[in-house]
C-alpha positions as a Markdown table, in Angstrom:
| # | Residue | x | y | z |
|---|---|---|---|---|
| 1 | Met | 0.0 | 0.0 | 0.0 |
| 2 | Ala | 1.3 | 3.5 | -0.9 |
| 3 | Gln | 2.0 | 5.8 | 2.0 |
| 4 | Ile | -0.4 | 8.4 | 0.6 |
| 5 | Asp | -3.3 | 5.9 | 0.7 |
| 6 | Ser | -3.8 | 6.5 | 4.4 |
| 7 | Phe | -4.9 | 10.1 | 3.5 |
| 8 | Phe | -7.2 | 8.8 | 0.8 |
| 9 | His | -8.8 | 6.3 | 3.3 |
| 10 | Tyr | -9.4 | 9.2 | 5.7 |
| 11 | Leu | -11.0 | 11.2 | 2.9 |
| 12 | Ile | -13.3 | 8.3 | 1.9 |
| 13 | Gln | -14.3 | 7.3 | 5.4 |
| 14 | Asn | -15.4 | 10.9 | 6.2 |
| 15 | Gly | -17.4 | 11.4 | 3.0 |
| 16 | Gly | -14.9 | 14.0 | 1.6 |
| 17 | Ser | -14.4 | 15.0 | -2.0 |
| 18 | Asp | -10.9 | 16.5 | -2.2 |
| 19 | Leu | -7.5 | 16.0 | -0.5 |
| 20 | His | -5.1 | 19.0 | -0.4 |
| 21 | Leu | -1.4 | 18.4 | 0.2 |
| 22 | Ser | 0.9 | 21.5 | 0.2 |
| 23 | Glu | 4.4 | 21.9 | 1.4 |
| 24 | Gly | 4.5 | 24.1 | 4.5 |
| 25 | Gln | 1.0 | 23.1 | 5.5 |
| 26 | Val | -1.0 | 20.4 | 7.3 |
| 27 | Pro | -2.9 | 18.0 | 4.9 |
| 28 | Lys | -6.5 | 19.1 | 4.5 |
| 29 | Val | -9.7 | 17.6 | 3.1 |
| 30 | Arg | -12.9 | 19.1 | 1.7 |
| 31 | Ile | -16.1 | 17.6 | 3.2 |
| 32 | His | -19.5 | 18.9 | 2.0 |
| 33 | Gly | -17.9 | 21.9 | 0.5 |
| 34 | Ala | -15.9 | 23.0 | 3.6 |
| 35 | Ile | -12.1 | 22.5 | 4.0 |
| 36 | Ser | -10.6 | 21.2 | 7.3 |
| 37 | Glu | -7.3 | 19.8 | 8.6 |
| 38 | Ile | -6.7 | 16.1 | 8.9 |
| 39 | Pro | -6.5 | 15.6 | 12.7 |
| 40 | Asp | -3.1 | 14.6 | 14.2 |
| 41 | Ser | -1.2 | 15.2 | 11.0 |
| 42 | Glu | 2.0 | 17.1 | 10.7 |
| 43 | Val | 3.1 | 20.0 | 8.5 |
| 44 | Leu | 4.4 | 18.7 | 5.2 |
| 45 | Thr | 8.1 | 19.4 | 4.4 |
| 46 | Ser | 9.9 | 19.0 | 1.1 |
| 47 | Glu | 11.4 | 15.8 | 2.5 |
| 48 | Ser | 7.9 | 14.4 | 3.4 |
| 49 | Ile | 5.8 | 15.6 | 0.5 |
| 50 | Ser | 8.1 | 14.5 | -2.4 |
| 51 | Pro | 8.0 | 10.8 | -1.7 |
| 52 | Leu | 4.1 | 11.0 | -1.2 |
| 53 | Leu | 3.7 | 12.5 | -4.7 |
| 54 | Arg | 6.3 | 10.4 | -6.4 |
| 55 | Glu | 5.1 | 7.0 | -5.3 |
| 56 | Ile | 1.8 | 7.1 | -7.2 |
| 57 | Cys | 3.1 | 8.8 | -10.3 |
| 58 | Asp | 4.8 | 7.6 | -13.5 |
| 59 | Pro | 8.5 | 8.5 | -13.2 |
| 60 | Gln | 8.7 | 10.3 | -16.5 |
| 61 | Ala | 5.5 | 12.2 | -15.7 |
| 62 | Phe | 7.0 | 13.2 | -12.3 |
| 63 | Glu | 10.1 | 14.4 | -14.1 |
| 64 | Arg | 7.9 | 16.6 | -16.4 |
| 65 | Tyr | 6.1 | 18.0 | -13.3 |
| 66 | Glu | 9.5 | 18.9 | -11.7 |
| 67 | Lys | 10.4 | 20.9 | -14.9 |
| 68 | Thr | 7.0 | 22.5 | -15.7 |
| 69 | Gly | 5.3 | 22.8 | -12.3 |
| 70 | Asp | 2.0 | 21.2 | -13.4 |
| 71 | Leu | 0.7 | 17.7 | -14.0 |
| 72 | Asp | -2.7 | 16.0 | -14.4 |
| 73 | Phe | -3.3 | 12.3 | -14.2 |
| 74 | Ala | -5.6 | 9.7 | -12.6 |
| 75 | Tyr | -4.7 | 7.2 | -9.8 |
| 76 | Glu | -6.6 | 4.1 | -9.0 |
| 77 | Met | -6.0 | 3.1 | -5.3 |
| 78 | Asp | -8.3 | 0.0 | -5.6 |
| 79 | Ser | -11.3 | -1.1 | -7.6 |
| 80 | Glu | -13.6 | 1.2 | -5.6 |
| 81 | Ser | -11.4 | 4.3 | -5.4 |
| 82 | Arg | -10.1 | 6.4 | -8.2 |
| 83 | Phe | -8.7 | 9.9 | -8.0 |
| 84 | Arg | -8.1 | 12.8 | -10.4 |
| 85 | Cys | -4.7 | 14.2 | -9.4 |
| 86 | Asn | -3.3 | 17.7 | -10.1 |
| 87 | Tyr | 0.3 | 18.4 | -9.1 |
| 88 | Leu | 1.4 | 22.0 | -8.9 |
| 89 | Lys | 4.2 | 24.2 | -7.6 |
| 90 | Gln | 3.3 | 27.0 | -5.1 |
| 91 | Arg | 5.2 | 29.6 | -3.2 |
| 92 | Asn | 6.4 | 27.2 | -0.5 |
| 93 | Gly | 7.2 | 24.3 | -2.9 |
| 94 | Met | 5.3 | 21.3 | -4.0 |
| 95 | Ala | 1.5 | 20.8 | -3.7 |
| 96 | Ala | -1.2 | 18.6 | -5.0 |
| 97 | Val | -5.0 | 18.3 | -5.1 |
| 98 | Phe | -6.8 | 15.0 | -5.4 |
| 99 | Arg | -10.5 | 14.7 | -6.4 |
| 100 | Leu | -12.3 | 11.5 | -5.5 |
| 101 | Ile | -14.0 | 10.1 | -8.6 |
| 102 | Pro | -16.9 | 7.7 | -7.9 |
| 103 | Thr | -16.2 | 4.3 | -9.7 |
| 104 | Lys | -20.0 | 3.8 | -10.0 |
| 105 | Ile | -21.4 | 6.2 | -12.5 |
| 106 | Ala | -24.5 | 7.8 | -11.1 |
| 107 | Thr | -27.6 | 8.1 | -13.3 |
| 108 | Leu | -29.1 | 11.4 | -14.3 |
| 109 | Asp | -32.0 | 10.6 | -12.0 |
| 110 | Asp | -29.7 | 9.9 | -9.1 |
| 111 | Leu | -28.1 | 13.3 | -9.6 |
| 112 | Gly | -31.5 | 15.1 | -9.7 |
| 113 | Ile | -30.8 | 16.4 | -13.3 |
| 114 | Pro | -34.0 | 17.6 | -15.0 |
| 115 | Glu | -35.6 | 15.1 | -17.3 |
| 116 | Pro | -35.2 | 17.3 | -20.5 |
| 117 | Val | -31.4 | 16.8 | -20.3 |
| 118 | Lys | -32.0 | 13.1 | -21.4 |
| 119 | Asn | -33.3 | 14.4 | -24.7 |
| 120 | Phe | -29.8 | 15.6 | -25.6 |
| 121 | Gly | -28.7 | 12.0 | -25.6 |
| 122 | His | -31.3 | 11.2 | -28.3 |
| 123 | Leu | -29.8 | 13.7 | -30.8 |
| 124 | Arg | -27.9 | 12.4 | -33.9 |
| 125 | Ser | -25.8 | 15.6 | -34.5 |
| 126 | Gly | -25.0 | 19.0 | -33.2 |
| 127 | Leu | -23.2 | 20.6 | -30.2 |
| 128 | Val | -24.3 | 20.3 | -26.6 |
| 129 | Leu | -22.4 | 22.1 | -23.8 |
| 130 | Val | -22.4 | 21.3 | -20.1 |
| 131 | Thr | -21.0 | 24.4 | -18.3 |
| 132 | Gly | -20.3 | 25.7 | -14.8 |
| 133 | Pro | -17.5 | 26.8 | -12.5 |
| 134 | Thr | -14.7 | 24.4 | -11.4 |
| 135 | Gly | -16.1 | 21.7 | -9.0 |
| 136 | Ser | -19.7 | 22.1 | -10.1 |
| 137 | Gly | -20.1 | 18.5 | -11.1 |
| 138 | Lys | -19.9 | 18.9 | -14.9 |
| 139 | Ser | -17.9 | 15.7 | -15.4 |
| 140 | Thr | -20.3 | 13.8 | -13.2 |
| 141 | Thr | -23.3 | 15.0 | -15.2 |
| 142 | Leu | -21.6 | 14.3 | -18.5 |
| 143 | Ala | -20.6 | 10.8 | -17.4 |
| 144 | Ala | -24.2 | 10.1 | -16.4 |
| 145 | Leu | -25.4 | 11.4 | -19.8 |
| 146 | Met | -22.8 | 9.2 | -21.7 |
| 147 | Asp | -24.0 | 6.2 | -19.6 |
| 148 | Tyr | -27.6 | 6.9 | -20.5 |
| 149 | Ile | -26.6 | 6.8 | -24.2 |
| 150 | Asn | -24.5 | 3.7 | -23.6 |
| 151 | Ile | -27.5 | 1.9 | -22.1 |
| 152 | Asn | -30.1 | 3.0 | -24.6 |
| 153 | Phe | -28.4 | 3.4 | -28.0 |
| 154 | Ala | -25.9 | 1.5 | -30.2 |
| 155 | Arg | -23.3 | 4.3 | -30.9 |
| 156 | His | -19.6 | 4.7 | -31.1 |
| 157 | Ile | -18.7 | 7.3 | -28.4 |
| 158 | Val | -15.1 | 8.8 | -28.4 |
| 159 | Thr | -14.1 | 10.7 | -25.3 |
| 160 | Ile | -11.1 | 13.0 | -25.1 |
| 161 | Glu | -10.3 | 13.8 | -21.5 |
| 162 | Glu | -7.5 | 15.2 | -19.3 |
| 163 | Pro | -7.4 | 13.0 | -17.3 |
| 164 | Ile | -9.9 | 10.1 | -17.8 |
| 165 | Glu | -12.1 | 10.3 | -14.7 |
| 166 | Phe | -15.0 | 7.9 | -15.1 |
| 167 | Val | -14.2 | 4.6 | -16.7 |
| 168 | His | -17.0 | 3.4 | -19.0 |
| 169 | Arg | -17.7 | -0.2 | -19.9 |
| 170 | Asn | -19.3 | -1.0 | -23.2 |
| 171 | Lys | -23.0 | -1.7 | -22.9 |
| 172 | Gln | -25.1 | -1.1 | -26.1 |
| 173 | Ser | -22.5 | 1.4 | -27.3 |
| 174 | Ile | -18.8 | 1.2 | -27.9 |
| 175 | Ile | -16.9 | 3.7 | -25.8 |
| 176 | Thr | -13.3 | 4.7 | -26.8 |
| 177 | Gln | -11.6 | 6.8 | -24.1 |
| 178 | Arg | -8.5 | 8.8 | -24.9 |
| 179 | Glu | -6.4 | 10.7 | -22.4 |
| 180 | Val | -4.5 | 14.0 | -23.1 |
| 181 | Pro | -1.5 | 14.0 | -23.4 |
| 182 | Ile | -1.0 | 10.2 | -23.1 |
| 183 | Gln | -3.1 | 8.8 | -26.0 |
| 184 | Thr | -3.5 | 12.0 | -27.9 |
| 185 | Pro | -1.4 | 15.2 | -27.7 |
| 186 | Ser | -4.3 | 17.7 | -27.2 |
| 187 | Phe | -8.0 | 18.1 | -27.3 |
| 188 | Ala | -7.8 | 19.5 | -30.8 |
| 189 | Asp | -5.7 | 16.5 | -32.1 |
| 190 | Gly | -8.1 | 14.0 | -30.4 |
| 191 | Leu | -11.2 | 15.8 | -31.9 |
| 192 | Arg | -9.6 | 15.9 | -35.4 |
| 193 | Ala | -8.8 | 12.2 | -35.2 |
| 194 | Ala | -12.3 | 11.3 | -34.0 |
| 195 | Leu | -13.6 | 12.5 | -37.4 |
| 196 | Arg | -11.7 | 9.5 | -38.9 |
| 197 | Glu | -12.7 | 7.0 | -36.3 |
| 198 | Asp | -16.3 | 6.1 | -37.4 |
| 199 | Ser | -17.6 | 8.0 | -34.3 |
| 200 | Asp | -21.2 | 9.0 | -33.7 |
| 201 | Ile | -20.6 | 11.0 | -30.6 |
| 202 | Val | -17.5 | 12.9 | -29.3 |
| 203 | Leu | -17.0 | 14.2 | -25.8 |
| 204 | Val | -14.4 | 16.9 | -25.5 |
| 205 | Gly | -13.3 | 17.3 | -21.9 |
| 206 | Glu | -12.5 | 21.0 | -22.3 |
| 207 | Met | -13.1 | 23.5 | -25.1 |
| 208 | Arg | -10.4 | 26.0 | -24.1 |
| 209 | Asp | -8.9 | 27.3 | -27.3 |
| 210 | Leu | -9.8 | 28.6 | -30.8 |
| 211 | Glu | -8.7 | 25.4 | -32.6 |
| 212 | Thr | -10.7 | 23.1 | -30.4 |
| 213 | Val | -13.9 | 25.2 | -30.5 |
| 214 | Ser | -13.5 | 25.6 | -34.3 |
| 215 | Leu | -13.1 | 21.8 | -34.8 |
| 216 | Ala | -16.1 | 21.1 | -32.5 |
| 217 | Leu | -18.3 | 23.4 | -34.5 |
| 218 | Thr | -17.2 | 21.8 | -37.8 |
| 219 | Ala | -17.7 | 18.3 | -36.4 |
| 220 | Ala | -21.2 | 19.2 | -35.2 |
| 221 | Glu | -22.0 | 20.7 | -38.6 |
| 222 | Thr | -20.8 | 17.6 | -40.5 |
| 223 | Gly | -23.1 | 15.2 | -38.6 |
| 224 | Leu | -21.4 | 14.3 | -35.3 |
| 225 | Leu | -23.0 | 14.8 | -31.9 |
| 226 | Val | -20.4 | 16.8 | -29.9 |
| 227 | Phe | -20.5 | 17.2 | -26.1 |
| 228 | Gly | -18.2 | 19.7 | -24.5 |
| 229 | Thr | -17.6 | 21.7 | -21.3 |
| 230 | Leu | -16.9 | 25.4 | -20.6 |
| 231 | His | -16.3 | 27.3 | -17.4 |
| 232 | Thr | -19.4 | 29.6 | -17.8 |
| 233 | Asn | -22.3 | 30.0 | -15.4 |
| 234 | Asn | -25.2 | 30.4 | -17.7 |
| 235 | Ala | -26.4 | 30.0 | -21.3 |
| 236 | Arg | -25.9 | 33.6 | -22.4 |
| 237 | Lys | -22.3 | 33.7 | -21.1 |
| 238 | Thr | -21.7 | 30.4 | -22.8 |
| 239 | Val | -22.8 | 31.7 | -26.3 |
| 240 | Asp | -20.8 | 34.9 | -25.8 |
| 241 | Arg | -17.6 | 32.9 | -24.7 |
| 242 | Leu | -17.8 | 30.6 | -27.8 |
| 243 | Ile | -18.1 | 33.6 | -30.2 |
| 244 | Asp | -15.5 | 35.7 | -28.4 |
| 245 | Val | -12.8 | 33.0 | -28.8 |
| 246 | Phe | -12.8 | 33.9 | -32.5 |
| 247 | Pro | -11.2 | 37.0 | -34.1 |
| 248 | Ala | -13.6 | 39.9 | -34.7 |
| 249 | Asp | -13.6 | 39.5 | -38.5 |
| 250 | Gln | -14.8 | 35.8 | -38.1 |
| 251 | Gln | -17.5 | 36.3 | -35.5 |
| 252 | Ser | -20.4 | 37.0 | -37.9 |
| 253 | Gln | -19.7 | 33.7 | -39.7 |
| 254 | Val | -19.3 | 31.8 | -36.3 |
| 255 | Arg | -22.6 | 33.1 | -35.1 |
| 256 | Thr | -24.3 | 31.6 | -38.2 |
| 257 | Met | -22.5 | 28.3 | -37.6 |
| 258 | Leu | -23.3 | 28.3 | -33.9 |
| 259 | Ala | -27.0 | 29.1 | -34.6 |
| 260 | Ala | -27.2 | 26.1 | -36.8 |
| 261 | Ser | -25.2 | 23.6 | -34.7 |
| 262 | Leu | -25.8 | 24.5 | -31.1 |
| 263 | Lys | -28.6 | 22.1 | -29.8 |
| 264 | Gly | -28.4 | 23.0 | -26.1 |
| 265 | Val | -26.6 | 24.3 | -23.0 |
| 266 | Val | -26.9 | 22.8 | -19.5 |
| 267 | Ala | -25.3 | 25.1 | -17.0 |
| 268 | Gln | -24.8 | 23.7 | -13.5 |
| 269 | Leu | -24.0 | 24.9 | -10.0 |
| 270 | Leu | -23.7 | 23.0 | -6.7 |
| 271 | Met | -25.5 | 24.3 | -3.7 |
| 272 | Lys | -24.9 | 23.4 | 0.0 |
| 273 | Lys | -27.9 | 21.5 | 1.4 |
| 274 | Ala | -29.7 | 23.2 | 4.3 |
| 275 | Asp | -29.0 | 20.2 | 6.6 |
| 276 | Gly | -25.3 | 20.4 | 5.9 |
| 277 | Lys | -25.2 | 16.9 | 4.5 |
| 278 | Gly | -23.8 | 17.2 | 1.0 |
| 279 | Arg | -24.7 | 19.4 | -2.0 |
| 280 | Val | -27.4 | 19.5 | -4.6 |
| 281 | Ala | -27.2 | 20.4 | -8.3 |
| 282 | Val | -29.2 | 23.2 | -9.9 |
| 283 | Asn | -29.4 | 23.6 | -13.7 |
| 284 | Glu | -30.2 | 26.2 | -16.3 |
| 285 | Ile | -31.3 | 24.5 | -19.5 |
| 286 | Met | -31.4 | 26.1 | -22.9 |
| 287 | Val | -32.8 | 24.1 | -25.8 |
| 288 | Ser | -32.2 | 25.2 | -29.5 |
| 289 | Thr | -35.4 | 26.6 | -31.1 |
| 290 | Pro | -35.9 | 28.9 | -34.1 |
| 291 | Ala | -36.0 | 31.9 | -31.6 |
| 292 | Val | -32.7 | 30.9 | -30.0 |
| 293 | Gly | -31.1 | 30.5 | -33.4 |
| 294 | Ala | -32.2 | 33.9 | -34.6 |
| 295 | Ile | -30.9 | 35.5 | -31.4 |
| 296 | Ile | -27.5 | 33.9 | -31.8 |
| 297 | Arg | -27.3 | 35.0 | -35.5 |
| 298 | Glu | -28.2 | 38.6 | -34.5 |
| 299 | Gly | -25.6 | 38.6 | -31.7 |
| 300 | Ala | -28.4 | 39.8 | -29.3 |
| 301 | Thr | -27.7 | 37.3 | -26.5 |
| 302 | Gln | -29.3 | 39.5 | -23.9 |
| 303 | Lys | -32.6 | 38.3 | -25.3 |
| 304 | Leu | -31.9 | 34.7 | -24.4 |
| 305 | Tyr | -33.1 | 35.4 | -20.8 |
| 306 | Asp | -36.7 | 36.0 | -22.1 |
| 307 | Val | -36.6 | 33.0 | -24.4 |
| 308 | Ile | -35.4 | 30.6 | -21.6 |
| 309 | Thr | -37.9 | 31.9 | -19.0 |
| 310 | Ser | -40.8 | 31.5 | -21.4 |
| 311 | Gly | -39.5 | 28.2 | -22.9 |
| 312 | Arg | -40.7 | 25.7 | -20.2 |
| 313 | Ser | -42.8 | 23.8 | -22.9 |
| 314 | His | -39.5 | 23.1 | -24.7 |
| 315 | Gly | -37.8 | 21.9 | -21.5 |
| 316 | Met | -36.0 | 25.1 | -20.8 |
| 317 | Gln | -35.3 | 26.4 | -17.3 |
| 318 | Phe | -33.6 | 29.6 | -16.0 |
| 319 | Met | -31.0 | 29.2 | -13.3 |
| 320 | Asp | -32.8 | 31.4 | -10.7 |
| 321 | Glu | -36.0 | 29.3 | -11.2 |
| 322 | Ala | -34.0 | 26.2 | -10.4 |
| 323 | Ile | -32.6 | 27.9 | -7.3 |
| 324 | Trp | -36.1 | 29.1 | -6.4 |
| 325 | Asp | -37.4 | 25.5 | -6.6 |
| 326 | Arg | -34.7 | 24.2 | -4.3 |
| 327 | Leu | -35.4 | 27.0 | -1.8 |
| 328 | Arg | -39.1 | 26.3 | -1.8 |
| 329 | Glu | -38.5 | 22.6 | -1.3 |
| 330 | Gly | -36.4 | 23.5 | 1.8 |
| 331 | Leu | -33.3 | 21.8 | 0.3 |
| 332 | Val | -31.2 | 25.0 | 0.6 |
| 333 | Thr | -31.1 | 28.0 | 2.9 |
| 334 | Pro | -32.1 | 31.6 | 1.9 |
| 335 | Val | -28.5 | 32.7 | 2.3 |
| 336 | Glu | -27.2 | 30.0 | -0.1 |
| 337 | Ala | -30.0 | 30.8 | -2.6 |
| 338 | Tyr | -29.1 | 34.5 | -2.4 |
| 339 | Met | -25.4 | 33.8 | -2.9 |
| 340 | Lys | -25.9 | 31.7 | -6.0 |
| 341 | Ala | -28.7 | 33.6 | -7.6 |
| 342 | Ile | -28.2 | 35.9 | -10.7 |
| 343 | Asp | -31.1 | 38.3 | -9.8 |
| 344 | Lys | -30.4 | 38.6 | -6.0 |
| 345 | Thr | -33.3 | 41.0 | -5.3 |
| 346 | Arg | -35.8 | 38.2 | -5.7 |
| 347 | Phe | -34.1 | 36.3 | -2.8 |
| 348 | Lys | -33.1 | 39.3 | -0.6 |
| 349 | Lys | -36.4 | 39.4 | 1.3 |
| 350 | Phe | -35.8 | 35.9 | 2.7 |
| 351 | Leu | -32.5 | 36.9 | 4.4 |
| 352 | Pro | -33.6 | 38.2 | 7.8 |
| 353 | Lys | -33.1 | 36.1 | 10.9 |
| 354 | Glu | -36.7 | 35.2 | 11.2 |
| 355 | Met | -36.4 | 33.4 | 7.8 |
| 356 | Ala | -33.6 | 31.1 | 9.1 |
| 357 | Asp | -35.9 | 28.3 | 10.0 |
| 358 | Leu | -36.8 | 27.3 | 6.5 |
| 359 | Gly | -39.1 | 24.6 | 7.7 |
| 360 | Thr | -41.6 | 27.1 | 8.9 |
| 361 | Ala | -40.9 | 29.9 | 6.5 |
| 362 | Thr | -41.6 | 27.8 | 3.4 |
| 363 | Gly | -45.0 | 26.8 | 4.6 |
| 364 | Gly | -46.9 | 29.8 | 3.1 |
| 365 | Ser | -44.8 | 32.7 | 2.1 |
| 366 | Leu | -42.4 | 31.1 | -0.3 |
| 367 | Glu | -45.2 | 29.3 | -2.1 |
| 368 | Asp | -47.2 | 32.5 | -2.3 |
| 369 | Gln | -44.2 | 34.4 | -3.7 |
| 370 | Gly | -43.6 | 31.8 | -6.5 |
């Protein structure tokens, strides 16, 4: 057993999500969104942290980390425990963050993802984006959606990830998982190759540069179903970000391409539960309609708010509505709802102390305000 595994065991036994090791500090874990020190542990020195990081890492990869100061890979402690590992250099020396990846892929229903999201798995072509800040569960939601397709359809799914987090077994579909930079040099290279690999669906772990976004749009236009992720909080920002990646003289053409190929955006946030036991996902959903396409072509993305709020019949949902539903159900506190909301004025009236007991407050007033 690797020496570092004792920290991983503590993380798992206490229901944590992340382990933080940093030279000059005590080891810490994130449990239900809050970070705390591991009891009875000592401050990590250069002599103690280096062997911990080295023992679970490929020697050549560790050499690369020592030169560049950054490294991403996955580590499987046992058949039940897999970790996404990020090595970095910081002011005091070495550091690393480990994210626990569940080996069992949760279903969309398990995660509480709205039913309309399943419809994206039924598409044959186009671009679907799952967005949200770091640590918002994008990878988990995408893995659940890939598993839904894997169970229900006979497709060839190619994933390009950095690193591979959830390991998929073939069910009805064939799943080919490729890791950057081990099996393919970059997301763009993997996406370009997928066009020649008889693929039906391509999952791009991160659409972070012009080449990758451009290839994804082309692939979606030519008949592939492309899923990707972006670090944006809502549908409007997602559309703006995709277009802003391109030089100004290309943006008009890109808006036309995007209007034709974008099939949907699922934005996701995680909110702390009111009982302190874990977190709950909230989603904004935008589904492509003629109105959405026209807005993207015009470059008038501020109008997307109205289309999403009035598009429930198409399966659309505005983020604040999703937050409102969680507050009304008593799953989150007024403070958490206020902090995560886009239009904070709607939630401000629930912030006084007398509203702290959500159990009694939701009985009439919240329902009436809906």
